[in-house]
Every structure is written in structure tokens, then in C-alpha cells.
Short mmCIF file of C-alpha atoms and ligand atoms in Angstrom, two decimals:
data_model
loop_
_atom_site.label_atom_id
_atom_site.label_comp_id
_atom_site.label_asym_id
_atom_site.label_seq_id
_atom_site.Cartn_x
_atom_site.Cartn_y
_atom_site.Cartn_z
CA UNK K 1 39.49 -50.19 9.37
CA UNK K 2 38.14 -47.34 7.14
CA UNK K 3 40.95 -44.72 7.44
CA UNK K 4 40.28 -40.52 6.73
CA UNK K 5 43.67 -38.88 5.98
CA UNK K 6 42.64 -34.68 5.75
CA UNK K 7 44.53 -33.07 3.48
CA UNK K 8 46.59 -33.15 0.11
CA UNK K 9 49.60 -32.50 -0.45
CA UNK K 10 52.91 -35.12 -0.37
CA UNK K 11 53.27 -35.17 3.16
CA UNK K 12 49.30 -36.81 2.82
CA UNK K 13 50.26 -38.96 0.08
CA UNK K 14 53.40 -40.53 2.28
CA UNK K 15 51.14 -41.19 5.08
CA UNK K 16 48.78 -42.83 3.09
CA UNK K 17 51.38 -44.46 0.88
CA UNK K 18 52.61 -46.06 4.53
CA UNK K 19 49.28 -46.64 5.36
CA UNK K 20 47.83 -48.65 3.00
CA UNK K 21 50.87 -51.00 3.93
CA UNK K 22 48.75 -51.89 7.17
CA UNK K 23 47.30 -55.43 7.23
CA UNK K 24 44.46 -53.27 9.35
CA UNK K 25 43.23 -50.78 6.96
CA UNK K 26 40.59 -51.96 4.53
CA UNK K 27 39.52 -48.54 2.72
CA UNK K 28 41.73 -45.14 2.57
CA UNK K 29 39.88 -42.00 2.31
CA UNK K 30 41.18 -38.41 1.39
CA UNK K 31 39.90 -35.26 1.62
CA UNK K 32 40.57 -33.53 -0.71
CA UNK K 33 43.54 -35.35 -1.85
CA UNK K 34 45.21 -35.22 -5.15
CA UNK K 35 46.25 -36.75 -8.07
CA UNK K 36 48.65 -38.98 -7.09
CA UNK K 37 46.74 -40.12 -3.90
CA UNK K 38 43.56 -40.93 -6.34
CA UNK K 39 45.45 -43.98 -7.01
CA UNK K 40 45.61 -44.84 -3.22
CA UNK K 41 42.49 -43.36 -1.63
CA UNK K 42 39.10 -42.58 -2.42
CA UNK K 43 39.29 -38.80 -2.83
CA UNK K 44 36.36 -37.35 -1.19
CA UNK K 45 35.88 -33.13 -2.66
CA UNK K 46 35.68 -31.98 1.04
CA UNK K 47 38.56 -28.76 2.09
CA UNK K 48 40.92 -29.54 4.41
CA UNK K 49 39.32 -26.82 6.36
CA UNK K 50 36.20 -27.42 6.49
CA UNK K 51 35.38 -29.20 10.01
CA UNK K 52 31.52 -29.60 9.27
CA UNK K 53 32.69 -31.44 6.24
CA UNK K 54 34.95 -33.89 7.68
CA UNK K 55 32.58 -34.59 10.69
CA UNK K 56 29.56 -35.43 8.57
CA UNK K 57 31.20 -36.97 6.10
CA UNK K 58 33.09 -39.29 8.65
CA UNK K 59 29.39 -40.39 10.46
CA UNK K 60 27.92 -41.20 7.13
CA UNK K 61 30.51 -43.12 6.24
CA UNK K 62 31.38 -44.94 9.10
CA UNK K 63 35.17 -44.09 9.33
CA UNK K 64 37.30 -45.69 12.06
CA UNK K 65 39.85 -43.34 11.84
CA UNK K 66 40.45 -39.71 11.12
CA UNK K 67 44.46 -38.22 10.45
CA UNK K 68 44.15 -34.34 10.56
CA UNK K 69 47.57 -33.94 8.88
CA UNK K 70 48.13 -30.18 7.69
CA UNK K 71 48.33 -27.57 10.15
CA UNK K 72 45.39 -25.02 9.94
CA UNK K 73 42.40 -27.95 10.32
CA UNK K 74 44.68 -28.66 13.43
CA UNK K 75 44.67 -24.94 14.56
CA UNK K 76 41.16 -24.70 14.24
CA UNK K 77 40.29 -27.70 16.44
CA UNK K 78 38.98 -30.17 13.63
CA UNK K 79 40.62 -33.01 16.54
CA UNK K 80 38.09 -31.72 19.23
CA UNK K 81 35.25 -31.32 16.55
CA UNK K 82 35.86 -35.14 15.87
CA UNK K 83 36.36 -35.93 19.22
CA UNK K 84 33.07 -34.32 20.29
CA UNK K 85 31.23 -35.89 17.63
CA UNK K 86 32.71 -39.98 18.91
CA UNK K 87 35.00 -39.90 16.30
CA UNK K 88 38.64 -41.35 16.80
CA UNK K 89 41.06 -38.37 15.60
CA UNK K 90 44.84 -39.04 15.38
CA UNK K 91 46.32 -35.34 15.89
CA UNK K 92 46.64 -32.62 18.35
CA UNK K 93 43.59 -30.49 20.08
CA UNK K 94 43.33 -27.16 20.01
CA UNK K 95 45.18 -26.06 22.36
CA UNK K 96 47.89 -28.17 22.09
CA UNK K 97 48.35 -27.34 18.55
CA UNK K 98 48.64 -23.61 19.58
CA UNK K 99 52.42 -24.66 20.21
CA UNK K 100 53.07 -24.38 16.36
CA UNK K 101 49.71 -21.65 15.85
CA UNK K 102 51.40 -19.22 17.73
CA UNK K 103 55.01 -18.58 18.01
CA UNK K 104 54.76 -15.99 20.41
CA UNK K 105 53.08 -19.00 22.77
CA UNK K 106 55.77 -21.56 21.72
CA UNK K 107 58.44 -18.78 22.81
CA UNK K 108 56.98 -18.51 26.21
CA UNK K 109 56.30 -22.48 26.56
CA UNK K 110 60.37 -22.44 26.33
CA UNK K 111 61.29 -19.55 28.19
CA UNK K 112 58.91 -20.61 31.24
CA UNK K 113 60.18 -24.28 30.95
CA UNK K 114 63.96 -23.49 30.52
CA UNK K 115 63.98 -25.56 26.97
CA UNK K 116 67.13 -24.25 24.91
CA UNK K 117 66.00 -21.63 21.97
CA UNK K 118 66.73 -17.98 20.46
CA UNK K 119 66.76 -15.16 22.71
CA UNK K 120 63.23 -12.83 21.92
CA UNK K 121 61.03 -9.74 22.15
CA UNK K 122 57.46 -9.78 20.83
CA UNK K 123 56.03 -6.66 19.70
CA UNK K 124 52.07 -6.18 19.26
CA UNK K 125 52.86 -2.45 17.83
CA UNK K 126 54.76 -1.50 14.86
CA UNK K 127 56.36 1.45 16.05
CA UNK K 128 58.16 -0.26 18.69
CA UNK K 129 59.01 -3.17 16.87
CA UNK K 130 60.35 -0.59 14.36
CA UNK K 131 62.53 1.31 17.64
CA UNK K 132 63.44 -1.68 18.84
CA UNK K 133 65.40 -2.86 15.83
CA UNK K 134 67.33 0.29 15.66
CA UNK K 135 69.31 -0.72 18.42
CA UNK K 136 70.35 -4.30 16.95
CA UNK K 137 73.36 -5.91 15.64
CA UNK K 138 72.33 -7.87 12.32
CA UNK K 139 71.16 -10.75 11.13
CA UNK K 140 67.95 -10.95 12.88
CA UNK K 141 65.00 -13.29 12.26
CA UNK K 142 61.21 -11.49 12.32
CA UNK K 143 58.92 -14.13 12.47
CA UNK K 144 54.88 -13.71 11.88
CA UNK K 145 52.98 -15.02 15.06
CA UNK K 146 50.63 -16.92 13.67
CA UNK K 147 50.34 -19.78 10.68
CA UNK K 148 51.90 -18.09 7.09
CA UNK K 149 52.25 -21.10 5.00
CA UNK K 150 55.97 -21.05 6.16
CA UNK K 151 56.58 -18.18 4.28
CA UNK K 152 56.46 -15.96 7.83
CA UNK K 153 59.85 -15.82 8.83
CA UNK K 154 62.45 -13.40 7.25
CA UNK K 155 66.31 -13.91 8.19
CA UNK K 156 67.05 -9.64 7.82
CA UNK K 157 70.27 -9.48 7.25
CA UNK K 158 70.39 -5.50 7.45
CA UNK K 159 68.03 -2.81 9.28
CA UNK K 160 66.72 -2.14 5.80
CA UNK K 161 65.26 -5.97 5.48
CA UNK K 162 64.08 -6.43 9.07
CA UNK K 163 62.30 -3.17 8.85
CA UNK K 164 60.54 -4.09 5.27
CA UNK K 165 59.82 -7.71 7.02
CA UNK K 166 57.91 -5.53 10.20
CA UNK K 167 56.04 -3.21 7.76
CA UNK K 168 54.73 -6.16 5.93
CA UNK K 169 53.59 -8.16 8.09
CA UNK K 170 52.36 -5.88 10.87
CA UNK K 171 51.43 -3.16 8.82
CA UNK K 172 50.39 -4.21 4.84
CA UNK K 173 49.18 -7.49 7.03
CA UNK K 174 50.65 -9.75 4.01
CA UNK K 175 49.84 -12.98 6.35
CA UNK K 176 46.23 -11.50 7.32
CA UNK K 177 45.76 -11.66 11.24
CA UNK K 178 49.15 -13.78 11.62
CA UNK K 179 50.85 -10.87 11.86
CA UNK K 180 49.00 -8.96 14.48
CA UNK K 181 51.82 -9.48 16.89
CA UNK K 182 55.77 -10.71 15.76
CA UNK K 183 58.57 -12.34 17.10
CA UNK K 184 62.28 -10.37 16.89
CA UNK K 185 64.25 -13.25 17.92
CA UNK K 186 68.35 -13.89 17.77
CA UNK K 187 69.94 -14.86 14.61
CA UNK K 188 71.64 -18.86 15.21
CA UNK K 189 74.15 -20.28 13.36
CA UNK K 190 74.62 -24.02 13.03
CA UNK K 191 73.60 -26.84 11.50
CA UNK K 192 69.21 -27.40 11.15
CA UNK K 193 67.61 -30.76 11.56
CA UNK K 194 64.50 -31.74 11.88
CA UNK K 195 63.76 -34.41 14.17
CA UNK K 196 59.73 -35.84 14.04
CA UNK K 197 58.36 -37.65 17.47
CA UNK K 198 55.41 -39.72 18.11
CA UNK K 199 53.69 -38.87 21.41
CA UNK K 200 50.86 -40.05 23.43
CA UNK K 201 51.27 -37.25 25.82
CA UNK K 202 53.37 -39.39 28.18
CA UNK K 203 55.34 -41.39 25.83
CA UNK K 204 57.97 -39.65 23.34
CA UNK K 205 59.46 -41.34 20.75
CA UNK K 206 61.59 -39.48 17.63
CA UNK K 207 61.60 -40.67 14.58
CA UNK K 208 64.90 -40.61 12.64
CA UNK K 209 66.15 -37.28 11.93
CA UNK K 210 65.87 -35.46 8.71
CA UNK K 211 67.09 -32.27 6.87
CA UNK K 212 64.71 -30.04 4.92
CA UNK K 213 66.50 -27.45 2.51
CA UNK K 214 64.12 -24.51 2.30
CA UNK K 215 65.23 -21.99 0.23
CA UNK K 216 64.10 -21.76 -3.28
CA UNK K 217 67.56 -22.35 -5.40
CA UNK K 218 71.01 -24.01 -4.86
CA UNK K 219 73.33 -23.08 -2.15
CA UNK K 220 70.70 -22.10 0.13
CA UNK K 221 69.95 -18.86 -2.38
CA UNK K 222 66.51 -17.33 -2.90
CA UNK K 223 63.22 -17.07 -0.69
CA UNK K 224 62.05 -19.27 1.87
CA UNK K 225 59.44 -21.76 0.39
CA UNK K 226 57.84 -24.81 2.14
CA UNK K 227 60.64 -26.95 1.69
CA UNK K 228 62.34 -27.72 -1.64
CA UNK K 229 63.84 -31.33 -0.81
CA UNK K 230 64.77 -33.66 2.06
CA UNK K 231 67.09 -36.37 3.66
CA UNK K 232 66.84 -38.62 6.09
CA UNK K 233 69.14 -39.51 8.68
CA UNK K 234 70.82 -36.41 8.97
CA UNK K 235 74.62 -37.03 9.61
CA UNK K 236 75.13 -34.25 11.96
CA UNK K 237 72.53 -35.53 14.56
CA UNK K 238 74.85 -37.81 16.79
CA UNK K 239 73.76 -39.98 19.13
CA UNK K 240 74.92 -37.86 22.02
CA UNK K 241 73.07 -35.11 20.28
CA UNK K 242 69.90 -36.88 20.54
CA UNK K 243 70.48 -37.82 24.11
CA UNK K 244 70.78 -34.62 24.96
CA UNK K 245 67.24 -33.33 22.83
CA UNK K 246 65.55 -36.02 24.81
CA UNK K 247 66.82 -34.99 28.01
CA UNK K 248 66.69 -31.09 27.63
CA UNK K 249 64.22 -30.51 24.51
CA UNK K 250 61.90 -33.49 23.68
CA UNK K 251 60.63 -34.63 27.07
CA UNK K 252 60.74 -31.13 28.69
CA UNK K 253 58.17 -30.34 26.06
CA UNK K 254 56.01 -32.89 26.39
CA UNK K 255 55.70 -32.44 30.13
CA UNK K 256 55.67 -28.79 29.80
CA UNK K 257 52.34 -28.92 27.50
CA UNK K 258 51.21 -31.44 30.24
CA UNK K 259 51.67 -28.58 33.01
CA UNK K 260 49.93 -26.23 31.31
CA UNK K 261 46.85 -28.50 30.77
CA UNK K 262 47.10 -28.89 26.81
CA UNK K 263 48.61 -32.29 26.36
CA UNK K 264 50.16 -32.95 22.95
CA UNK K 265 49.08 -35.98 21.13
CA UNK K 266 50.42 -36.16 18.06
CA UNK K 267 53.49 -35.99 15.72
CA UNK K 268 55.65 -33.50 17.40
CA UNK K 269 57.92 -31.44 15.09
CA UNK K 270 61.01 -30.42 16.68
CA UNK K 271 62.65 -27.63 13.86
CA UNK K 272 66.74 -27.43 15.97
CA UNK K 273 70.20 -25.62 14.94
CA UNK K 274 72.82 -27.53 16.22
CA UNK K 275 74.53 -24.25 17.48
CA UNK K 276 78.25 -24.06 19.14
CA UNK K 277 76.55 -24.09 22.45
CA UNK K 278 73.90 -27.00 22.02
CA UNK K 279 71.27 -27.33 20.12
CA UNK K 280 68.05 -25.14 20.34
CA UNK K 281 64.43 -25.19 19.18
CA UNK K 282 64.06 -22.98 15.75
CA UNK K 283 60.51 -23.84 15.70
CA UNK K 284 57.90 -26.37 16.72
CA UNK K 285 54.79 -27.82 14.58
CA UNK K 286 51.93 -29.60 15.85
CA UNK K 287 52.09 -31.70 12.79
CA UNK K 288 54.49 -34.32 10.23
CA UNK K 289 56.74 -32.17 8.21
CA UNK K 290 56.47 -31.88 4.63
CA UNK K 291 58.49 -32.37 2.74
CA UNK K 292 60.33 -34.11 6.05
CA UNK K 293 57.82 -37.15 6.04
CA UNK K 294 58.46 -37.80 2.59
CA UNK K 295 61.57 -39.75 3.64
CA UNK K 296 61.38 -40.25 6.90
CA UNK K 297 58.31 -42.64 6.69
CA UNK K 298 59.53 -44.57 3.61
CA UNK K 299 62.43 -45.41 6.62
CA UNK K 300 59.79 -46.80 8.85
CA UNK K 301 59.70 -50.29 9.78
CA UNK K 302 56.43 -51.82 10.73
CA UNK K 303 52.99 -50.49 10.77
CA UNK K 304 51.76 -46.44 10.69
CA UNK K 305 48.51 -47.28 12.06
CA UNK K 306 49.30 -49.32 15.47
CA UNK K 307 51.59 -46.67 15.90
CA UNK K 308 48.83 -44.17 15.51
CA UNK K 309 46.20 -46.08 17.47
CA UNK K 310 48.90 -46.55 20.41
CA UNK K 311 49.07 -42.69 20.67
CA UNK K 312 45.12 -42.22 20.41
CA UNK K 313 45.17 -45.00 23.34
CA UNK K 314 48.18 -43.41 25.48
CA UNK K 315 50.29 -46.88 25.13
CA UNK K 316 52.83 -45.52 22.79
CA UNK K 317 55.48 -47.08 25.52
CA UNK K 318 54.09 -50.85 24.79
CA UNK K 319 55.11 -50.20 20.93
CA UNK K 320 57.72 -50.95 19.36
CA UNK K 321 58.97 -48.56 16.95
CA UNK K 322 61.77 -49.37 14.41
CA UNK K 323 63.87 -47.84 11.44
CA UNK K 324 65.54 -49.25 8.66
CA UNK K 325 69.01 -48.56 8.11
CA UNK K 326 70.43 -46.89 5.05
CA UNK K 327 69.41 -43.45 4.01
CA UNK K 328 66.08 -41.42 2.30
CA UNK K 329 66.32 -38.55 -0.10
CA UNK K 330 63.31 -36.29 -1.81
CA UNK K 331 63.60 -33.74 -5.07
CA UNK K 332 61.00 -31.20 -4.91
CA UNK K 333 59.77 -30.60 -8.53
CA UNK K 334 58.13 -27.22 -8.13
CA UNK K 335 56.18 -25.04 -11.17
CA UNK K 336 58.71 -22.33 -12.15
CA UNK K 337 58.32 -19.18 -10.01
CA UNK K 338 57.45 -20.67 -6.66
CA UNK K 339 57.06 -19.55 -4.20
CA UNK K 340 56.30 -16.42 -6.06
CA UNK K 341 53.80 -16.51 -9.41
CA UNK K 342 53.21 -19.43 -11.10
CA UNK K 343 51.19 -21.58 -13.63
CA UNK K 344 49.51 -24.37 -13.42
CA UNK K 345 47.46 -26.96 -15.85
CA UNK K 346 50.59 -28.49 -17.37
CA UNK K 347 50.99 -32.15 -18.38
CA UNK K 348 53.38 -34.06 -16.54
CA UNK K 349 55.29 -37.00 -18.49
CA UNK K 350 57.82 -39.59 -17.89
CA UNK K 351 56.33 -40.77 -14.40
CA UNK K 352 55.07 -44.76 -15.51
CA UNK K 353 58.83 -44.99 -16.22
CA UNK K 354 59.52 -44.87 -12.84
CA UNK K 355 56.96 -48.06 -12.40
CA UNK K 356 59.54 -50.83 -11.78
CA UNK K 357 61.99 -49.77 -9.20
CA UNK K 358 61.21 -50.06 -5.71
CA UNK K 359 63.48 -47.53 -3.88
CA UNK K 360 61.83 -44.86 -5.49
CA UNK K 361 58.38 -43.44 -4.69
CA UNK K 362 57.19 -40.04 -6.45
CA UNK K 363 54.76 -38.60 -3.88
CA UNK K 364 52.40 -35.96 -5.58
CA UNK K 365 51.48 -32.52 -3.65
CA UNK K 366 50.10 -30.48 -6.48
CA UNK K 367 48.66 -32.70 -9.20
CA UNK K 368 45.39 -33.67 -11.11
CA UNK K 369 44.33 -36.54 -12.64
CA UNK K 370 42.35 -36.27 -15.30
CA UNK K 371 41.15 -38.84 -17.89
CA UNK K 372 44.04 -41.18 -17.25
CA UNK K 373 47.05 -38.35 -17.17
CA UNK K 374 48.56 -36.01 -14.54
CA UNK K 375 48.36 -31.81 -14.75
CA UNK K 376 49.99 -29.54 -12.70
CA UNK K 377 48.24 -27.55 -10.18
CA UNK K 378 49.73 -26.38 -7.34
CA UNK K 379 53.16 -24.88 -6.21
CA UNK K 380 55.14 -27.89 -5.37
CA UNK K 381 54.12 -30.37 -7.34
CA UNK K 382 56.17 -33.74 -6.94
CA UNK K 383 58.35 -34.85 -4.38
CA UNK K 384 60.64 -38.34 -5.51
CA UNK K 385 61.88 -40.01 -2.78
CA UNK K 386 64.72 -42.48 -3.09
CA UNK K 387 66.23 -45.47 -0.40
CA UNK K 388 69.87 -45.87 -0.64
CA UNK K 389 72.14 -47.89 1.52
CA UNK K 390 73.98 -44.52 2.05
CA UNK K 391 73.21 -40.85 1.49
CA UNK K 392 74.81 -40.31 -1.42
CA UNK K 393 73.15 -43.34 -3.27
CA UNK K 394 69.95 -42.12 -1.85
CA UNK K 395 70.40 -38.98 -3.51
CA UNK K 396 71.69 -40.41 -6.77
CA UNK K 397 68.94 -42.63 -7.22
CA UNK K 398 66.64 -39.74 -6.89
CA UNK K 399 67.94 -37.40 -9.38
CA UNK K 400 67.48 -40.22 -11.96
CA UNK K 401 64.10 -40.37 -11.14
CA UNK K 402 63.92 -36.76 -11.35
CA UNK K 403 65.70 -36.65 -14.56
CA UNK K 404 62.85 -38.91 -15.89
CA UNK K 405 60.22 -36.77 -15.08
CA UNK K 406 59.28 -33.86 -17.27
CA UNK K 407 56.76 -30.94 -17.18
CA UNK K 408 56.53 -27.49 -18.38
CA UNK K 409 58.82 -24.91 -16.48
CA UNK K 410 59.76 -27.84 -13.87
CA UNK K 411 61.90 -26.03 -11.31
CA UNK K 412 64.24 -28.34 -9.06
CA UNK K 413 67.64 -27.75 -6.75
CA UNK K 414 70.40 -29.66 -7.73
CA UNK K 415 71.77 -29.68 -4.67
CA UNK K 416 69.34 -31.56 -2.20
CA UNK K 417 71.70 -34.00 0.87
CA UNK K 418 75.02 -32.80 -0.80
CA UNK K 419 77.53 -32.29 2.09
CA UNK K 420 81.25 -30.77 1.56
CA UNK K 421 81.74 -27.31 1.04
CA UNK K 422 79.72 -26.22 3.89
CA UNK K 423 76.31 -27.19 2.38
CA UNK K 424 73.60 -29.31 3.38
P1 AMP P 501 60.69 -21.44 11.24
O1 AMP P 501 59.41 -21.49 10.46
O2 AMP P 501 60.59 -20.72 12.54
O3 AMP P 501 61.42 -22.76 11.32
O4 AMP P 501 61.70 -20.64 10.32
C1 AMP P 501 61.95 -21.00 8.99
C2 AMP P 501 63.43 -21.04 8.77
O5 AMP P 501 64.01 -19.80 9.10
C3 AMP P 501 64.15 -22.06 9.64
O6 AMP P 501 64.11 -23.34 9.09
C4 AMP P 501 65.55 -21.49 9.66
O7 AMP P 501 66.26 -21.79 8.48
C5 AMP P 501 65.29 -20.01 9.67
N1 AMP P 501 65.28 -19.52 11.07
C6 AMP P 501 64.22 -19.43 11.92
N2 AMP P 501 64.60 -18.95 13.11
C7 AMP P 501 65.92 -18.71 13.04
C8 AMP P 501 66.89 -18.20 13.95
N3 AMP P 501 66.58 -17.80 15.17
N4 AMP P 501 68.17 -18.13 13.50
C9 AMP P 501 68.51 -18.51 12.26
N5 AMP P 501 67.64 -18.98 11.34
C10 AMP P 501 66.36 -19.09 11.72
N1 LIG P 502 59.24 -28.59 6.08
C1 LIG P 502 58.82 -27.65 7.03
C2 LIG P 502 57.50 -27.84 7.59
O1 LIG P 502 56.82 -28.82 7.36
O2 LIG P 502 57.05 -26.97 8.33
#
């Protein structure tokens, strides 16, 4: 099969990396891809965005397969344009991907349904978003309806912050049209995991659980970014835990979406706090995480494709789907100043050392190949993923790969899947 993965970043290059494992595929495509995923795919110069691109380029070529992986093709309906066109598309429609589009949906999909999250108001006007934060106890979270790169949520830890967060996005419009409306939403304390699912819209099967760490420096310090390193299984998601976000969260979801005639089919991205009183949805994306994939597929047992193809089909239930044991960590290696300013263009060294060991995979997000080397050129630029038979040598073993790897202003946490001291 002749396989389109849309996108280009490392959550693209995992799913490629896993499926170009398939016995199935005979030719990977990418668009656009990077530098990194040159070496797997035939990187085609078409945006992620552009649907007329993807569709035409897809007929001429005769592709079997399309993965819309990031989430603004998915927003946009790129799935339906496929779809329409007799194209097989492995992602979520429209309006199913609306769930992670628009929070101020999502928060109503849960409130209608009864599905455990933050209490809410959403405000469409400044001035009363402004009035009704007054009145609050703090923290509070102000969230940006609409997609912000996940830079559209501010924890406000004071008046002062959540008003700044309002006037930004509502009024300066910092996200563009994302932040017509916001969410005001309850500050929850607890423990976050991120737990993936398959679904064919009847079916629901999680993947193992993970743990992104998305601030920019150690100890959870510094701005929200995209996610600055992951590990996979996280320790705190029990298996009574995950009974429960099946019974309450997961399925409830899946059926809910069914109700309201936009069935998900898809990777489902639950984003929970384990809070004293259960846990709760933080978020939901219509999509894989990134940098969550980047350790929870290199866990993956079996083949990416069938599994894709089942959902497509709606026989996810006939498939088996299996994990490894052990444990995944991924080291974000970011340009200095994300997610603020920074530069790009700058040669990366040290990564052919990494050549001979198995357990560890460097998956590229921003990176350019040209004439045989690797430059810079995007915000997060490497994420290297190790296997361990525990955690902690999962971790280990990535830091020496990181420790390897060298380019100008290289900015990385030192702290990714530590646990004591009431990190993680
Ligand atoms: P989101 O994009 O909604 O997941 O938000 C990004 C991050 O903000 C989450 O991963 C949490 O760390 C934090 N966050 C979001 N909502 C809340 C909340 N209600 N309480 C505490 N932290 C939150
Ligand atoms: N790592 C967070 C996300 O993919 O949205």
C-alpha cells in the first residue's frame, strides 16, 4: 500500500517510523515532512493545510492511504475532502474533530453527557469575562476557544495574570479568531496523564498511558510550550484508574459524539488530572499527541496500519492490540528561546553516533536536510526516545543520546520522567 502521512513534525516521523515496520506498506509519503522523515518517506512540498494539495496530489499518485495527523488539516475537514474525493482517510471529520477545535464545544459535550471535568463559564465579551473574574478565588485557567498551537491556555495565578490572559486573547486577539470566545474554567490539582485511544466510533481502545511535561524549563518553571519531553507508562495511572476512565470518561465520549451525530474516528486524546476526587478531562484532541506518540508508539506491538485500516473499516473490536512491557522516554531538544524568539539554520552534529543502538530513536520535528547534513529550523527540533526495561533506564538511556547530540543554543530539561520530590 502507498501510505500519505500529512504533516511534519516528530509526532509524523513516529508514525511513519512505526509505519514503515508494516509488511503492508510499500511506499511512505509525507507532506511536507522534514528532515529526518526524508530518510523514511518521500517528502512531497505540499502544506499540511492545504486540502486541494493533498487531494490532487493523492489521485495522481494513486495513494491507498491518507493519515491527517496534526490538528488544523483535521479542523478544516481535509478527512471529508478525502473522503468526498474516494480517498481512504485515517482521522476524524469535521465535526468530530470540533471536540478538540473548540473548547467551548468540548465543555458542553461533558457537561450535557455528565463526563467528569473543570467546572466553567464561557464568555463571548471581554467586559464580562473581565467582571466575572473579579469575583474569583485564584488560580484560574483562561483557555482560548479555538486551536492556539497549545500555547492558549494560561494557569493565572492572580487577578493581575487572568486579566492580562483575557485582554490578550479576546482583545489584542494574539491567537487570531481563537479567541473570539474563552473558557474561565476551575483550577485542578493532581497528577496529568495523557492517555491516547484508537476508535472506530464503536470500538475504544487506549493505548498505554503517557506523561507530557509542558512547561519550558525544569521543575515545571517557565511558559507553556507544545510539550518539552515524554514518558510512557505513566506510574500513576493504575489499573483501577483506567477502569474507571473507560467506564466514566472514554466510552461516555465516544457514545456521546455518536448522539450528537459526529462520530469520532480516530486517535482520541484524552488530556486527565488525576484529582482527589477522580480523575477529569483537562482537554481532548482529535489527534496523536506530540510529543506523547513519540513513546507511546515505539511501545506498540504489532502493526500501525491494520490497526488504522480496522478503524477506517469499524472492526477495531476484531483487532488485537498489544504493548510491550518496560518503559519509553523522549528529550525535547528545542532552539534556545522557545517558545518565545528563536533562530534557526544551525548545524546539528553528533546524531550518526547514535546509529548502532536500538532502544533509541531520535525523531526529528524541526530539521532540514541539506546536501547530506541536518539544520535547524523550527522550534522543537529533536525528540530522542529511549526503551528501558524500567522508567528510570528509559530515561537514562535517553539523556546519553541527548548528551551526544549537539547544535547551536540546544535548549533541553533535565528533568523529563523524574519522580520523587513531587515532580513528574
Ligand atoms: P490544555 O491545552 O487544555 O490541556 O491545557 C494545557 C495545560 O494547562 C494542561 O496540560 C494543564 O497542565 C494545564 N491546565 C489546563 N486546564 C487546567 C485546569 N483546569 N486546571 C489545572 N491545569 C490546567
Ligand atoms: N502534547 C500535547 C499535545 O499534543 O497537544
Amino acid at each position: 500500500m502507498k501510505v500519505l502521512v500529512v504533516g511534519g513534525g516528530g509526532r509524523e516521523h513516529a508514525i511513519l517510523w512505526k509505519l514503515s515496520q508494516s509488511p503492508k506498506v510499500t511506499e511512505l509519503y509525507c507532506a511536507p515532512g522534514n528532515g529526518g522523515i526524508s530518510e523514511l518517506a518521500l517528502c512531497v512540498p505540499i502544506k499540511a493545510l492545504d486540502i486541494d494539495g493533498v487531494v490532487s496530489f493523492s489521485r495522481s499518485n494513486g495513494i491507498d492511504l491518507v493519515v491527517v495527523s496534526p490538528d488544523d488539516p483535521l479542523a478544516v475537514g481535509m478527512v471529508d475532502a478525502l473522503e468526498g474525493a474516494g480517498i481512504r482517510a485515517f482521522g476524524p471529520r469535521k465535526a468530530a474533530a470540533e471536540i478538540e477545535a473548540s473548547k467551548v464545544f468540548a465543555k458542553g459535550l461533558m457537561k450535557k453527557y455528565g463526563i467528569p471535568t473543570a467546572e466553567y463559564e464561557v464568555f463571548d465579551d471581554s467586559r464580562k469575562a473581565l467582571e466575572y473574574l473579579e469575583g474569583l478565588g485564584y488560580p484560574v485557567v483562561v483557555k482560548a476557544d479555538g486551536l492556539a498551537l497549545g500555547k492558549g491556555v494560561v494557569v493565572a495565578e492572580s487577578f493581575d495574570e487572568a486579566k492580562d490572559a483575557v485582554i490578550r486573547i479576546m482583545e489584542e486577539k494574539v491567537f487570531g479568531e481563537s479567541g473570539s470566545r474563552v473558557v474561565i474554567e476551575e483550577y485542578l490539582s493532581g497528577r496529568e496523564v495523557t492517555v491516547l485511544a484508537f476508535t472506530d466510533g464503536k470500538t475504544i481502545v487506549p493505548m498505554v498511558s503517557s506523561q507530557d511535561h509542558k512547561r519550558a524549563f525544569d521543575n515545571d518553571r517557565g511558559p507553556n510550550t507544545g510539550g518539552m519531553g515524554t514518558f510512557s507508562p505513566s506510574p500513576f495511572y493504575t489499573p483501577e484508574t483506567a477502569g474507571y476512565c473507560m467506564e466514566r470518561i472514554f466510552k461516555p465520549t465516544v457514545e456521546a459524539m455518536n448522539r450528537e451525530g459526529r462520530t469520532f474516528v480516530g486517535v482520541l486524546y484524552f488530556g486527565l488530572m488525576l484529582t482527589k476526587t477522580g480523575p477529569k478531562v483537562l482537554e481532548y484532541n482529535a489527534r496523536f499527541g506530540d510529543p506523547e506518540t513519540q513513546v507511546v508508539l515505539p511501545l506498540l506491538k504489532g502493526d500501525l496500519l491494520e490497526i488504522f485500516e480496522a478503524c477506517i473499516d469499524g472492526r477495531l473490536e476484531e483487532i488485537k492490540v498489544e504493548w510491550q512491557e518496560g518503559a519509553a522516554a523522549c528529550v525535547i531538544m528545542a532552539s534556545g528561546g522557545y517558545p518565545g524568539k528563536y533562530e534557526t539554520g544551525y548545524e546539528i552534529s553528533g546524531l550518526s553516533e547514535l546509529g548502532g543502538d536500538q532502544d533509541i530513536v531520535v525523531f526529528h520535528a524541526g530539521t532540514q536536510k541539506v546536501s547530506g547534513k541536518y539544520y535547524t529550523s523550527g522550534g522543537r527540533v529533536l525528540g530522542v526516545t529511549a526503551m528501558g526495561k524500567s522508567l528510570k533506564e528509559a530515561v537514562q538511556k535517553a539523556y546519553d543520546g541527548v548528551g551526544k547530540i549537539s547544535f547551536k543554543n540546544a535548549h533541553y530539561r533535565k528533568d523529563i520522567g523524574l519522580i520523587g520530590n513531587g515532580r513528574v
